[in-house]
Every structure is written in structure tokens, then in C-alpha cells.
Coordinates of C-alpha atoms in Angstrom, one line a residue:
Chain G
M243 CA 0.0 0.0 0.0
A244 CA 1.4 3.3 -1.0
L245 CA 1.7 6.1 1.6
L246 CA 0.0 8.7 -0.6
E247 CA -2.5 7.5 -3.2
V248 CA -4.2 10.2 -5.3
K249 CA -7.0 9.1 -7.6
D250 CA -8.4 11.1 -10.5
L251 CA -8.0 14.4 -8.5
G252 CA -9.4 17.5 -10.2
I253 CA -10.5 21.0 -9.5
S254 CA -12.1 23.7 -11.7
F255 CA -12.3 27.4 -10.9
G256 CA -15.3 28.5 -12.8
G257 CA -14.6 27.4 -16.4
L258 CA -10.9 26.8 -15.8
Q259 CA -9.9 23.2 -15.2
A260 CA -6.8 23.8 -13.2
V261 CA -6.0 20.2 -12.4
D262 CA -7.6 17.3 -14.2
N263 CA -7.5 13.6 -13.7
F264 CA -4.4 13.8 -11.5
N265 CA -3.0 10.4 -10.3
L266 CA -0.1 9.9 -8.0
S267 CA 1.2 7.1 -5.9
I268 CA 4.1 7.6 -3.5
E269 CA 5.6 4.7 -1.6
K270 CA 6.8 5.1 2.0
G271 CA 10.3 6.5 2.2
E272 CA 10.4 7.8 -1.4
L273 CA 11.6 11.2 -2.4
Y274 CA 9.3 12.3 -5.2
G275 CA 9.4 15.3 -7.5
L276 CA 6.5 17.1 -9.1
I277 CA 7.7 19.2 -12.0
G278 CA 6.2 21.1 -14.9
P279 CA 6.3 24.5 -16.6
N280 CA 4.9 27.6 -14.9
G281 CA 1.2 27.6 -14.4
A282 CA 1.0 23.8 -14.9
G283 CA -0.9 23.4 -11.6
K284 CA 1.8 22.1 -9.3
T285 CA 1.0 24.4 -6.4
T286 CA -2.7 23.8 -6.9
V287 CA -2.0 20.1 -6.4
F288 CA -0.3 21.0 -3.1
N289 CA -3.2 23.1 -2.1
L290 CA -5.6 20.2 -2.9
L291 CA -3.5 17.8 -0.9
T292 CA -3.4 20.1 2.1
G293 CA -7.1 21.1 2.0
V294 CA -6.6 24.7 1.1
Y295 CA -8.8 24.0 -1.9
K296 CA -11.6 21.4 -1.9
P297 CA -11.2 19.1 -4.9
T298 CA -14.2 18.9 -7.3
A299 CA -13.3 15.4 -8.3
G300 CA -11.3 12.5 -7.1
K301 CA -10.0 11.1 -3.8
V302 CA -6.8 11.4 -1.7
F303 CA -5.7 8.5 0.5
L304 CA -3.0 8.8 3.1
D305 CA -1.8 5.5 4.6
G306 CA -5.0 3.9 3.5
T307 CA -7.4 6.5 5.0
D308 CA -9.5 8.8 2.9
I309 CA -8.6 12.4 3.7
T310 CA -10.4 14.0 0.8
G311 CA -12.2 17.2 1.9
H312 CA -10.6 17.4 5.3
R313 CA -9.8 20.9 6.6
T314 CA -6.2 22.1 6.5
E315 CA -5.6 21.7 10.2
E316 CA -7.1 18.2 10.2
I317 CA -4.9 17.2 7.3
N318 CA -1.8 18.3 9.3
K319 CA -3.0 16.0 12.1
D320 CA -3.6 13.3 9.5
G321 CA 0.1 13.5 8.7
I322 CA 0.9 16.0 5.9
A323 CA 3.0 19.1 6.5
R324 CA 4.1 21.6 4.0
T325 CA 6.2 24.6 3.2
F326 CA 5.3 27.4 0.9
Q327 CA 6.6 28.8 -2.4
N328 CA 6.7 32.3 -1.0
I329 CA 8.0 31.8 2.5
R330 CA 5.3 32.0 5.2
L331 CA 7.0 32.3 8.5
F332 CA 5.4 33.9 11.6
Q333 CA 7.5 37.0 11.1
Q334 CA 7.0 38.7 14.4
L335 CA 7.8 35.6 16.4
S336 CA 11.2 34.4 17.3
V337 CA 12.8 31.4 15.5
I338 CA 12.1 29.1 18.5
D339 CA 8.5 30.4 18.8
N340 CA 7.9 29.5 15.2
V341 CA 8.8 25.9 16.0
E342 CA 7.0 25.9 19.3
S343 CA 3.8 27.0 17.7
A344 CA 4.1 24.0 15.4
L345 CA 4.4 21.8 18.5
H346 CA 1.0 23.1 19.5
S347 CA -0.6 19.7 20.0
F348 CA 2.2 17.9 21.7
E349 CA 1.9 19.3 25.2
K350 CA -1.5 20.5 26.2
Y351 CA -2.7 22.7 29.1
S352 CA -5.9 24.6 29.6
T353 CA -6.5 28.3 28.8
F354 CA -6.9 28.9 32.6
E355 CA -3.4 27.5 33.2
A356 CA -2.2 29.7 30.4
M357 CA -3.6 32.8 31.9
F358 CA -2.3 32.3 35.4
H359 CA 0.8 30.2 34.5
C360 CA -0.2 27.5 37.0
G361 CA -0.7 23.8 37.0
R362 CA 0.8 22.0 34.0
Y363 CA 2.1 25.3 32.4
A364 CA 5.7 25.2 33.6
G365 CA 6.4 21.6 32.9
A366 CA 4.7 21.6 29.5
E367 CA 6.5 24.8 28.4
K368 CA 9.9 23.4 29.5
K369 CA 9.3 20.2 27.4
L370 CA 8.1 22.2 24.4
R371 CA 11.2 24.4 24.6
E372 CA 13.5 21.5 24.8
K373 CA 11.8 19.7 21.9
A374 CA 11.9 22.9 19.8
L375 CA 15.6 23.4 20.5
E376 CA 16.3 19.8 19.6
I377 CA 14.6 20.3 16.2
L378 CA 16.4 23.6 15.6
K379 CA 19.7 21.8 16.4
V380 CA 19.0 19.3 13.5
F381 CA 18.7 22.3 11.2
D382 CA 21.6 24.1 12.6
L383 CA 19.4 27.0 13.7
D384 CA 19.7 26.5 17.5
M385 CA 22.3 29.4 17.8
M386 CA 19.7 31.8 16.4
S387 CA 16.7 30.7 18.5
E388 CA 15.9 34.1 19.9
I389 CA 16.2 36.1 16.7
L390 CA 13.0 37.3 15.0
S391 CA 12.3 35.0 12.2
S392 CA 12.0 37.8 9.7
N393 CA 15.6 38.8 10.5
L394 CA 17.1 35.5 9.3
P395 CA 18.9 35.3 6.0
Y396 CA 16.9 34.0 3.1
G397 CA 18.3 30.5 3.1
Q398 CA 17.8 30.1 6.9
Q399 CA 14.2 31.2 6.5
R400 CA 13.6 28.4 4.1
K401 CA 15.3 26.0 6.5
L402 CA 13.2 27.3 9.4
E403 CA 10.1 26.7 7.4
I404 CA 11.1 23.1 6.9
A405 CA 11.9 22.8 10.6
R406 CA 8.5 24.1 11.5
A407 CA 6.8 21.7 9.2
M408 CA 8.9 18.8 10.5
A409 CA 8.0 19.7 14.1
T410 CA 4.4 18.5 13.5
E411 CA 5.9 15.0 12.9
P412 CA 4.3 14.4 9.5
K413 CA 4.4 11.2 7.5
L414 CA 4.6 13.1 4.3
L415 CA 6.4 16.4 3.8
L416 CA 5.5 18.7 0.9
L417 CA 8.1 21.1 -0.2
D418 CA 7.0 23.9 -2.6
E419 CA 10.0 25.1 -4.6
P420 CA 12.4 24.9 -1.7
A421 CA 15.3 26.1 -3.8
A422 CA 13.5 29.1 -5.3
G423 CA 15.6 32.3 -5.1
M424 CA 18.7 30.4 -3.8
N425 CA 22.2 30.7 -5.0
P426 CA 24.1 27.5 -6.0
N427 CA 25.8 27.3 -2.5
E428 CA 22.5 27.6 -0.7
T429 CA 20.9 25.0 -3.0
A430 CA 23.7 22.6 -2.3
E431 CA 23.2 23.1 1.4
L432 CA 19.4 22.6 1.0
M433 CA 20.0 19.3 -0.8
D434 CA 22.1 18.2 2.2
T435 CA 19.3 19.3 4.5
I436 CA 16.7 17.4 2.6
S437 CA 18.8 14.2 2.5
L438 CA 19.5 14.7 6.2
I439 CA 15.9 14.9 7.3
R440 CA 15.0 12.0 5.2
D441 CA 17.6 9.8 6.9
K442 CA 17.0 11.2 10.3
F443 CA 13.2 11.2 10.4
D444 CA 12.4 8.4 8.1
I445 CA 10.0 10.5 6.1
T446 CA 8.4 10.6 2.7
I447 CA 8.9 13.8 0.7
L448 CA 7.1 15.2 -2.3
L449 CA 8.7 18.4 -3.7
I450 CA 7.9 20.9 -6.4
E451 CA 11.1 22.2 -8.0
H452 CA 12.3 24.0 -11.1
D453 CA 16.0 23.4 -10.4
M454 CA 16.6 20.3 -12.5
K455 CA 20.0 19.8 -10.9
L456 CA 18.3 19.4 -7.6
V457 CA 15.5 17.2 -9.0
S458 CA 17.8 14.8 -10.8
G459 CA 20.2 14.9 -7.9
I460 CA 17.8 13.8 -5.1
C461 CA 14.4 12.7 -6.5
E462 CA 13.9 9.0 -7.3
K463 CA 10.8 9.5 -9.2
V464 CA 9.0 12.4 -10.8
T465 CA 5.7 13.3 -12.2
V466 CA 5.5 16.0 -14.9
L467 CA 2.4 18.2 -14.9
N468 CA 1.4 20.3 -17.9
F469 CA -1.8 22.3 -18.3
G470 CA -3.2 20.5 -15.2
K471 CA -2.6 17.1 -16.6
V472 CA 0.0 14.4 -16.0
L473 CA 2.4 14.4 -18.9
A474 CA 4.7 11.7 -17.8
E475 CA 5.8 9.9 -14.7
G476 CA 8.3 7.4 -13.6
E477 CA 12.0 7.2 -12.8
T478 CA 13.6 10.6 -12.9
K479 CA 16.3 10.0 -15.5
K480 CA 13.9 8.4 -18.0
V481 CA 11.3 11.0 -17.5
L482 CA 13.7 13.9 -18.0
A483 CA 14.9 12.4 -21.2
D484 CA 11.4 12.0 -22.6
P485 CA 11.0 14.2 -25.7
E486 CA 7.4 15.1 -24.7
V487 CA 8.7 16.5 -21.4
I488 CA 11.5 18.5 -23.1
R489 CA 9.0 19.9 -25.5
A490 CA 6.7 21.0 -22.7
Y491 CA 9.6 22.9 -21.0
L492 CA 11.4 24.3 -24.0
G493 CA 8.7 24.5 -26.6
D494 CA 8.4 23.0 -30.1
D495 CA 11.4 22.8 -32.3
E496 CA 10.0 24.0 -35.5
Chain R
M56 CA 21.1 27.9 31.8
L57 CA 17.9 27.3 29.9
K58 CA 15.7 28.3 32.7
K59 CA 17.6 31.5 33.3
K60 CA 17.3 32.4 29.7
M61 CA 13.6 31.8 29.7
L62 CA 13.2 34.0 32.7
S63 CA 15.1 36.9 31.2
R64 CA 13.2 36.7 27.9
N65 CA 9.6 36.4 29.1
S66 CA 9.3 37.3 32.8
K67 CA 11.4 40.4 33.2
G68 CA 9.3 42.6 31.1
R69 CA 6.1 41.4 32.7
F70 CA 7.3 42.2 36.2
T71 CA 8.5 45.6 35.2
T72 CA 5.0 46.4 34.1
Y73 CA 3.5 45.2 37.4
G74 CA 6.2 47.3 39.2
I75 CA 5.3 50.4 37.3
V76 CA 1.6 50.0 38.0
I77 CA 2.2 49.4 41.7
A78 CA 4.7 52.2 42.0
A79 CA 2.2 54.6 40.4
W80 CA -0.5 53.4 42.8
I81 CA 1.7 54.0 45.8
I82 CA 2.6 57.5 44.7
M83 CA -1.0 58.4 44.0
E84 CA -2.1 57.0 47.4
I85 CA 0.6 59.0 49.2
F86 CA -0.5 62.2 47.4
M87 CA -4.1 61.5 48.2
R88 CA -3.5 60.7 51.9
A89 CA -1.3 63.8 52.3
G90 CA -4.1 65.9 50.8
L91 CA -1.8 67.1 48.0
M92 CA -4.2 66.1 45.3
S93 CA -7.1 68.3 44.0
S94 CA -10.5 66.7 44.2
H95 CA -10.7 67.1 40.4
L96 CA -7.6 65.0 39.9
E97 CA -8.7 62.5 42.5
G98 CA -11.9 62.0 40.5
L99 CA -9.9 61.2 37.4
L100 CA -7.9 58.3 38.9
V101 CA -10.6 55.6 38.6
P102 CA -11.6 56.5 35.0
M103 CA -7.9 56.6 34.1
T104 CA -7.5 53.1 35.5
Y105 CA -10.5 51.6 33.7
Y106 CA -9.5 53.1 30.4
A107 CA -6.1 51.5 30.9
I108 CA -7.8 48.2 31.4
V109 CA -9.9 48.6 28.2
A110 CA -6.7 49.6 26.4
V111 CA -5.0 46.4 27.5
A112 CA -8.1 44.4 26.4
L113 CA -8.1 46.2 23.0
N114 CA -4.4 45.6 22.5
L115 CA -5.1 41.9 23.0
C116 CA -7.6 42.1 20.1
V117 CA -5.7 44.5 17.8
G118 CA -2.0 43.8 18.6
I119 CA -2.0 40.1 19.4
L120 CA -4.9 38.8 17.5
G121 CA -4.5 41.3 14.7
E122 CA -8.2 42.1 14.3
L123 CA -9.5 45.7 14.5
S124 CA -12.3 46.2 16.9
L125 CA -14.2 49.6 17.0
G126 CA -16.7 48.5 19.6
H127 CA -14.8 48.0 22.9
A128 CA -16.9 50.8 24.5
G129 CA -19.9 48.6 23.7
F130 CA -18.4 45.8 25.7
M131 CA -17.7 48.2 28.5
C132 CA -21.4 49.3 28.3
V133 CA -22.6 45.7 28.5
G134 CA -20.4 45.0 31.5
A135 CA -21.4 48.3 33.2
F136 CA -25.2 47.8 32.9
S137 CA -25.3 44.0 33.6
S138 CA -23.3 44.4 36.8
A139 CA -25.1 47.6 37.9
L140 CA -28.5 45.9 37.6
F141 CA -27.3 43.1 39.8
S142 CA -25.9 45.4 42.4
L143 CA -29.1 47.5 42.4
V144 CA -31.3 44.5 42.9
T145 CA -29.2 43.0 45.6
D146 CA -28.3 46.2 47.4
G147 CA -28.7 45.6 51.1
V148 CA -29.2 41.8 50.7
M149 CA -25.6 40.8 51.1
P150 CA -22.3 42.4 52.3
D151 CA -20.8 45.0 50.0
G152 CA -17.7 43.1 49.2
V153 CA -19.5 39.9 48.2
R154 CA -22.0 41.9 46.1
F155 CA -19.3 43.7 44.2
L156 CA -17.4 40.4 43.6
I157 CA -20.5 38.7 42.2
A158 CA -21.3 41.9 40.1
L159 CA -17.8 41.8 38.7
V160 CA -18.2 38.1 37.7
I161 CA -21.6 38.8 36.2
G162 CA -20.2 41.8 34.2
V163 CA -17.3 39.8 32.9
I164 CA -19.3 36.8 32.0
V165 CA -22.1 38.7 30.2
S166 CA -19.7 40.7 28.1
A167 CA -17.7 37.6 27.3
I168 CA -20.9 35.9 26.1
V169 CA -21.8 39.0 24.0
G170 CA -18.2 39.0 22.6
F171 CA -18.5 35.3 21.8
L172 CA -21.8 35.7 20.0
I173 CA -20.4 38.6 17.9
G174 CA -17.3 36.5 17.1
I175 CA -19.2 33.5 15.8
P176 CA -20.3 35.0 12.4
V177 CA -17.5 37.5 12.0
L178 CA -14.2 35.8 13.0
R179 CA -14.7 33.0 10.4
L180 CA -14.1 35.7 7.8
N181 CA -10.8 37.2 6.7
G182 CA -10.6 41.0 6.4
D183 CA -11.8 44.0 8.3
Y184 CA -15.3 42.7 8.9
L185 CA -14.8 42.7 12.7
A186 CA -14.2 46.4 12.6
I187 CA -17.5 47.1 10.8
V188 CA -19.5 44.7 12.9
T189 CA -18.1 45.9 16.3
L190 CA -18.6 49.5 15.3
A191 CA -22.3 48.7 14.6
F192 CA -22.6 46.6 17.7
G193 CA -21.3 49.4 20.0
E194 CA -23.8 51.9 18.6
I195 CA -26.7 49.4 18.7
I196 CA -26.1 48.3 22.3
K197 CA -25.8 51.9 23.4
N198 CA -29.0 53.0 21.7
I199 CA -31.0 50.0 22.9
I200 CA -30.1 50.6 26.5
N201 CA -30.6 54.3 26.1
A202 CA -34.2 53.7 25.0
M203 CA -35.0 50.9 27.5
Y204 CA -37.1 51.0 30.6
L205 CA -36.7 48.2 32.9
G206 CA -38.5 47.7 36.2
V207 CA -39.1 44.9 38.7
D208 CA -42.0 44.3 41.1
S209 CA -43.6 41.4 42.9
K210 CA -45.0 40.1 39.5
G211 CA -41.6 40.0 37.9
V212 CA -39.5 42.0 35.4
H213 CA -41.1 44.6 33.1
I214 CA -39.5 45.9 30.0
S215 CA -40.7 48.7 27.8
F216 CA -39.2 50.9 25.0
E217 CA -41.9 53.7 25.4
S218 CA -41.9 55.2 28.8
Q219 CA -41.7 54.4 32.4
M220 CA -45.5 54.5 32.7
A221 CA -45.7 51.8 30.1
L222 CA -44.0 49.4 32.4
N223 CA -47.3 49.0 34.2
M224 CA -45.7 48.3 37.5
E225 CA -47.2 48.0 41.0
P226 CA -46.8 51.3 42.9
E227 CA -44.0 49.8 45.1
G228 CA -42.2 48.4 42.0
K229 CA -38.6 49.5 41.5
T230 CA -37.4 51.1 38.3
L231 CA -34.0 49.8 37.3
I232 CA -33.3 51.5 34.0
N233 CA -35.2 54.7 33.4
G234 CA -34.6 55.2 29.7
A235 CA -32.2 57.9 28.8
M236 CA -32.1 58.8 32.5
G237 CA -30.2 55.6 33.0
V238 CA -29.5 53.8 36.2
T239 CA -29.3 55.7 39.5
G240 CA -28.3 54.5 42.9
T241 CA -25.7 51.9 42.0
P242 CA -23.7 51.3 45.1
H243 CA -20.3 53.1 45.0
D244 CA -18.3 50.0 45.5
A245 CA -15.3 50.6 43.2
N246 CA -12.4 52.8 44.2
F247 CA -8.9 53.5 43.0
T248 CA -7.3 50.6 44.9
I249 CA -9.8 48.1 43.5
A250 CA -9.4 49.5 40.0
V251 CA -5.6 49.1 40.3
I252 CA -6.0 45.5 41.5
L253 CA -8.2 44.8 38.6
L254 CA -5.8 46.4 36.2
L255 CA -3.1 44.2 37.6
L256 CA -5.4 41.2 37.1
A257 CA -6.0 42.2 33.5
L258 CA -2.2 42.6 33.0
V259 CA -1.5 39.2 34.5
V260 CA -4.1 37.5 32.4
V261 CA -3.1 39.2 29.1
Q262 CA 0.6 39.0 29.5
N263 CA 0.6 35.4 30.7
F264 CA -1.8 34.5 27.9
I265 CA 0.6 36.0 25.3
D266 CA 3.5 34.0 26.7
S267 CA 1.7 30.6 26.5
R268 CA 0.8 27.9 24.0
D269 CA -2.5 29.7 23.3
G270 CA -0.9 33.1 22.9
R271 CA 1.6 31.6 20.4
A272 CA -1.2 30.1 18.4
V273 CA -3.1 33.4 18.3
M274 CA 0.0 35.3 17.2
S275 CA 0.9 32.7 14.6
I276 CA -2.6 33.3 13.1
R277 CA -2.0 37.0 13.1
D278 CA 1.3 36.6 11.3
N279 CA 0.2 34.1 8.8
R280 CA -3.2 32.5 8.9
I281 CA -2.5 30.0 6.1
A282 CA 0.8 28.8 7.6
A283 CA -0.9 28.5 11.0
E284 CA -3.6 26.2 9.5
S285 CA -0.9 24.2 7.8
I286 CA 0.7 23.3 11.1
G287 CA -2.6 22.2 12.6
I288 CA -3.7 25.2 14.6
P289 CA -7.5 25.6 14.7
V290 CA -7.8 29.2 13.5
T291 CA -11.4 30.0 14.3
K292 CA -11.2 28.5 17.8
Y293 CA -8.2 30.7 18.8
K294 CA -9.6 33.8 17.2
M295 CA -12.8 33.3 19.2
L296 CA -10.8 32.7 22.4
A297 CA -8.7 35.8 22.2
F298 CA -11.6 38.0 21.2
T299 CA -13.8 36.6 24.0
I300 CA -11.1 37.3 26.6
S301 CA -10.7 40.8 25.2
A302 CA -14.4 41.4 25.4
A303 CA -14.5 40.0 29.0
I304 CA -11.7 42.3 30.2
A305 CA -13.4 45.3 28.6
G306 CA -16.6 44.3 30.5
M307 CA -14.5 44.2 33.7
A308 CA -13.6 47.8 33.1
G309 CA -17.3 48.5 32.6
V310 CA -18.0 47.1 36.0
I311 CA -15.6 49.5 37.6
F312 CA -17.2 52.3 35.6
S313 CA -20.8 51.6 36.8
H314 CA -19.7 51.2 40.4
N315 CA -17.9 54.5 40.4
I316 CA -20.6 56.8 38.9
A317 CA -23.7 58.2 40.5
T318 CA -25.9 58.1 37.4
L319 CA -25.1 55.5 34.7
Q320 CA -26.4 56.7 31.4
S321 CA -25.9 54.9 28.0
T322 CA -24.8 58.0 26.2
S323 CA -22.3 58.7 23.4
Q324 CA -20.2 60.5 25.9
Y325 CA -19.5 57.3 27.8
F326 CA -20.1 54.4 25.3
G327 CA -20.2 55.9 21.8
Y328 CA -17.9 55.0 19.0
N329 CA -15.8 58.1 19.7
V330 CA -14.8 56.4 23.0
S331 CA -13.9 53.2 21.2
I332 CA -11.7 55.3 18.8
M333 CA -10.1 57.1 21.8
I334 CA -9.2 53.7 23.3
L335 CA -7.8 52.7 19.9
V336 CA -5.7 55.8 20.0
Y337 CA -4.2 54.7 23.3
V338 CA -3.4 51.3 21.8
V339 CA -1.8 52.7 18.7
L340 CA 0.2 55.4 20.4
G341 CA 1.3 53.1 23.2
G342 CA 2.5 50.7 20.6
I343 CA 0.4 47.9 18.9
G344 CA 1.2 44.7 20.7
S345 CA 3.0 46.4 23.6
I346 CA 0.8 45.8 26.7
R347 CA 2.9 48.1 28.9
G348 CA 2.7 50.8 26.3
S349 CA -1.1 50.7 26.3
V350 CA -1.2 51.3 30.0
I351 CA 1.2 54.2 29.9
A352 CA -0.5 55.8 26.9
A353 CA -3.9 55.4 28.4
V354 CA -2.8 57.1 31.6
I355 CA -1.0 60.0 29.9
L356 CA -3.5 60.6 27.1
Y357 CA -6.5 60.4 29.5
L358 CA -5.1 62.8 32.0
L359 CA -3.7 65.2 29.5
P360 CA -6.9 66.8 28.2
E361 CA -8.3 66.8 31.7
L362 CA -5.3 68.6 33.2
L363 CA -5.3 71.1 30.3
R364 CA -8.9 72.1 31.1
G365 CA -7.5 75.4 32.6
L366 CA -6.2 76.3 29.1
N367 CA -9.7 76.0 27.8
K368 CA -9.5 77.2 24.2
Y369 CA -6.1 75.6 23.5
R370 CA -6.8 72.3 25.2
M371 CA -7.6 70.2 22.2
L372 CA -4.9 71.9 20.1
I373 CA -2.2 71.0 22.6
Y374 CA -3.7 67.5 22.9
S375 CA -3.5 66.9 19.2
V376 CA 0.0 68.3 19.0
V377 CA 1.0 65.8 21.7
L378 CA -0.6 63.0 19.8
I379 CA 1.4 63.8 16.7
A380 CA 4.6 64.2 18.7
V381 CA 4.1 60.8 20.4
M382 CA 3.4 59.2 17.1
I383 CA 6.6 60.5 15.6
I384 CA 8.7 59.5 18.6
N385 CA 7.2 56.0 18.5
W386 CA 7.2 55.2 14.9
A387 CA 9.6 57.3 12.8
P388 CA 12.8 55.3 12.1
K389 CA 15.1 58.3 12.7
A390 CA 13.4 59.0 16.0
I391 CA 13.7 55.4 17.1
E392 CA 17.4 55.4 16.2
K393 CA 18.0 58.5 18.3
R394 CA 16.0 57.1 21.1
T395 CA 17.8 53.8 21.2
A396 CA 21.2 55.6 21.1
F397 CA 20.0 57.9 24.0
F398 CA 19.0 55.0 26.2
D399 CA 22.1 53.0 25.4
S400 CA 24.3 56.0 26.5
I401 CA 22.3 56.3 29.7
R402 CA 22.7 52.5 30.4
K403 CA 26.5 52.7 29.7
G404 CA 26.8 55.7 31.9
M405 CA 25.0 53.9 34.7
K406 CA 27.3 50.8 34.3
R407 CA 30.3 53.0 34.5
N408 CA 29.1 54.7 37.6
G409 CA 28.2 51.3 39.1
T410 CA 31.7 49.8 38.5
A411 CA 33.6 53.0 39.5

């Protein structure tokens, strides 16, 4: 049984069929790429998988359970976490608070205990903090835990967003263009980070990326999306050599 | 090491705020006991404190939750009237302290419920809908109470929106709300000390809330709603929670209001939208998101026009100039730079003196 099984997924905005008949099957532990030209519907697929949009057709199964139509926060509890194409950090919170807010459901105490800092408050906060620091350490961000997240350098902000997503302990991590706007050094560092979390957390990753070096470097399989439809899928090397795929990216050779 | 770091980050600022409030209270008490304070100024102390409380409540809504409310005077109004009615009915039945305590709880709970009900339809939406709805709510609640006649006799409660006669009460019946004449005879239970204690309570609740799991959730929603959802934070629940707490604290200020005034009237002067805007001015000038700033701004900006009464004609002119000056000092980058440099040099100077 595949970890993520997407069947005939589709959504239309008015007359525009943004994603049509989308099928995807990702095995546990795989690192899977979703590629395609601009406007192909890649981010829309992410938004469908995470419940930002409700699909108008098709089903999504995670680990065998139907999660179609769940709300975004439920889908996170189901086991999918994501990052965003345009970084969405909690800018006015410190680095560690960004991670701690993702640990929201791990240590619970009541609002009354929150308002008077009594009961379970101290113990829970201490545990949350330790856990958050542990996660930051994995991403090499622990030295900057008290800095406002908006003051981090660009590459670190991307990392923090991944750290925040990982803090929710997902089964499947969705990365939306993690290398966008990065220089080659930062991209190389990012590739290391992705391999690291995959080894360390035993996680399945689906990523959208335009940087073909990154895709061919780390993805085992890819699906190519064009005009909302699957153009090709399979092993990365074979798919990237497919003349249809090259045509979609580079246009017709007339 | 970790613990020490936590304390310095979160707790120090909080206790400074409590310290400032307590110090201000002690100084005011000394002035009052020594008879150095004019009766005019003495009468301003309680209003000053309850406006500080509403400013703290509104900052929770505007600064922490990131939703604009223009109806916090309306929540004050709800808290004021609900608690005043209770105190009026039970006057003489129970000891003063117990009565005030129950009235306080009633005022807080009723305004929390009203805040909750308003939040249900509005807080699901994104955008400035809350501002529009709370503005309307504040005006509606004020006008309804202003037009309401309420009385109680042996047959029960009578309500009318026409006149006192239309209540059709028995001769020995007691009129509670007399239309635009309002509520008279509410026991004078609140004083400056009680107001300061309640201000401290509001500060403890709000500042602790911010520094907690719930507060982080609320602030993450403020900073990025979509990202907050993506990490499993139930957005509507936390927006409702913060807004309800904010309304409840504003109601608490209303309880002090009604127990410190001879005739409680639901007029624009006390509960109109201009009062809500005035409180918003305190929050903005004190610094959005800065709880301590709200208290300080509320105190200064409430006292200022009152103390300038002697200047009569120029009063509002000076007030507006001060508003502009404060805004520049608070927000202009150059001014912030100068201010930081100034305080740094003072700190350095103090250190040098300390070591020498």
C-alpha cells in the first residue's frame, strides 16, 4: 500500500480546469518530484492535498485512510506538513517560537493554566522548549533561536520553514519550490538538509522544483504536470529524457 | 542555563509592568492621603485606570490577534449595565464586598458571552469585517439601553421601550433602567485601589496569555493564517478565544465604571464609537502589541486633556500636537534610532558609575 494515493483528482475554478485527472502514488520513504512549466498546476495540487482547496473530483488517501475534503488543520493532524513557495513564517515571532507554535498539539494545558501560569504550564513549556531546541539543532538553527524569524537570512528562513513543518511530525512532507531564489551554494546546502531529514526522520517527501539539478540529484521518481494534466511519470532519469517533457519545457522545435 | 534564559526573555518585562503600576498606585495613594491632590484629579484616577484596562483588552484584540475592533466601548457598556443591575437589585441583601465580587463576575461573563456571540459569524471571515460589525454593535447596544425602561416588582420583570408608565408596575415596584435617565443608585463599590487591583489582574491574564501555547497560536494566526492552519492550529477557535477574553476584560472595566458613577447613562459621551476610537488611539500610540505601552499611553492621554482644562480654548490643540509628537517619537525610524542611542548611552553611563 502506497503512503499517498491520489486518484483522479481534479478542481475547476469556474470554467478553468486547473487540475484534471491527476493520479499519483508515492511509496513510503520515497523522495518524489513534481515538476512542470509555470502555471501547470503544481502548487494547486499541493493546495488540494493540504485542504486549502476542496477538490471537485477524485480522492486522496494517506496511509490507506480517505482524507479527501478534510480541513487544512485536520490534514496536518492526519500527517501531511508543507512549506510554501513564498515563505510564510510567523515573522513577528522568534525562531524558536515559530517551531514551538508547530508543537502546539504535543503538550497541552488549559487556557486557565495559560492565563495564570499555573498547573501544567511550567512543565509543558519546558518540554516544548527542549523539543523545539532539539529540532532547531538538527537544522543548525539553535544558535539563532531568539532572533526574530524575519531577520534571518533567506536560506535560513527556508530551513526554518522546513523545521517548522517537521515539528508537526508528519508522515509526508510537501516542499513547494524549496530552492526558489537560492544561489548554488544555498541550493547545495538545501540538498544536504533534505537528505539529512530523510535519513533522520524516516520520512516521505514530495517536492515541487524548477531546479533540474536538484530534482535529478535527489528525486527517485518524478511526475510531470502540464496544463493541469499528467504528462509523464516514472524514474527521474527516464522522464527527464522524454522528448514530450522536453517539448513542454522548451517549446516545439519547428 | 535554559531556565535563566527563559526568565530573562519572558518574565522580566512582565514584572517591570507590574512594578510600574504598583509604584504609580503607591505614589497616588501618598498624594491622596497627604491631601496634595485636588479633588478634580482625584476623581480622574478611577476612570484613568479603567481606560487603561480597556486599552489592555483592546491591545489583545488589535495587537496580538490582529483584528481591528471599534466596539470596545460597547463591551464596557454591557459589563457596566449588567453588573449595575445586579448590584441595584441585591443592594442591602448581602455584604458590599461579596456583592461587588459577584457583580464583577456577572459583568465579565455577560460581556464575554456577547463577545463570543459577535465573534461567531465575524471571526470566520478574513478581512476588516470585525471592525465594521463591532462599530455597529457598539452603537446598537448603546442606543437600545438608552431607549430601554426596565423595572421589577412582585410580579416579575417589566421591559418597555416607550416610557416608564408603560412598564405597568405596581406602585411599590422599583425602576432599574429609566430610559435615557439611565441607572441611578448603583452602590459606589469601586475605588482607585480596587481599580488598580483589577488592572493588575488584566495585565497578568493578558501578558501570561501571550506567553503561552494559546498566545503563540493566536500570534501565529496574526502573522500568517495559512501557515498557522498548515501546522494544525484551529484558527477559528483561537480567534474566538482571544476575542472573547478581550471582550470580557473590557466588560470588567465597565463594572468599575458603573460602580464609580452616580448616574449610569448609556450616552455617546461614555459608550459611543468616539470612546472606542479614543481607546484605539491609546493602543496605537502606546505601541500595537505592547501591553505596557497601552497602560502608559492610556494614563497620559486620558489625564492630559483633563489637566489642560485650565487652558480652555487651546486644550484640544495641545492634545492633538502631543498625539502627533508621540506618534513621531514612537514610529519614525530616525526618532527610534536617536531614542535607542540615547537610552544606550544612559545605560552605559550607569554601568560605568556602578563599577567605579
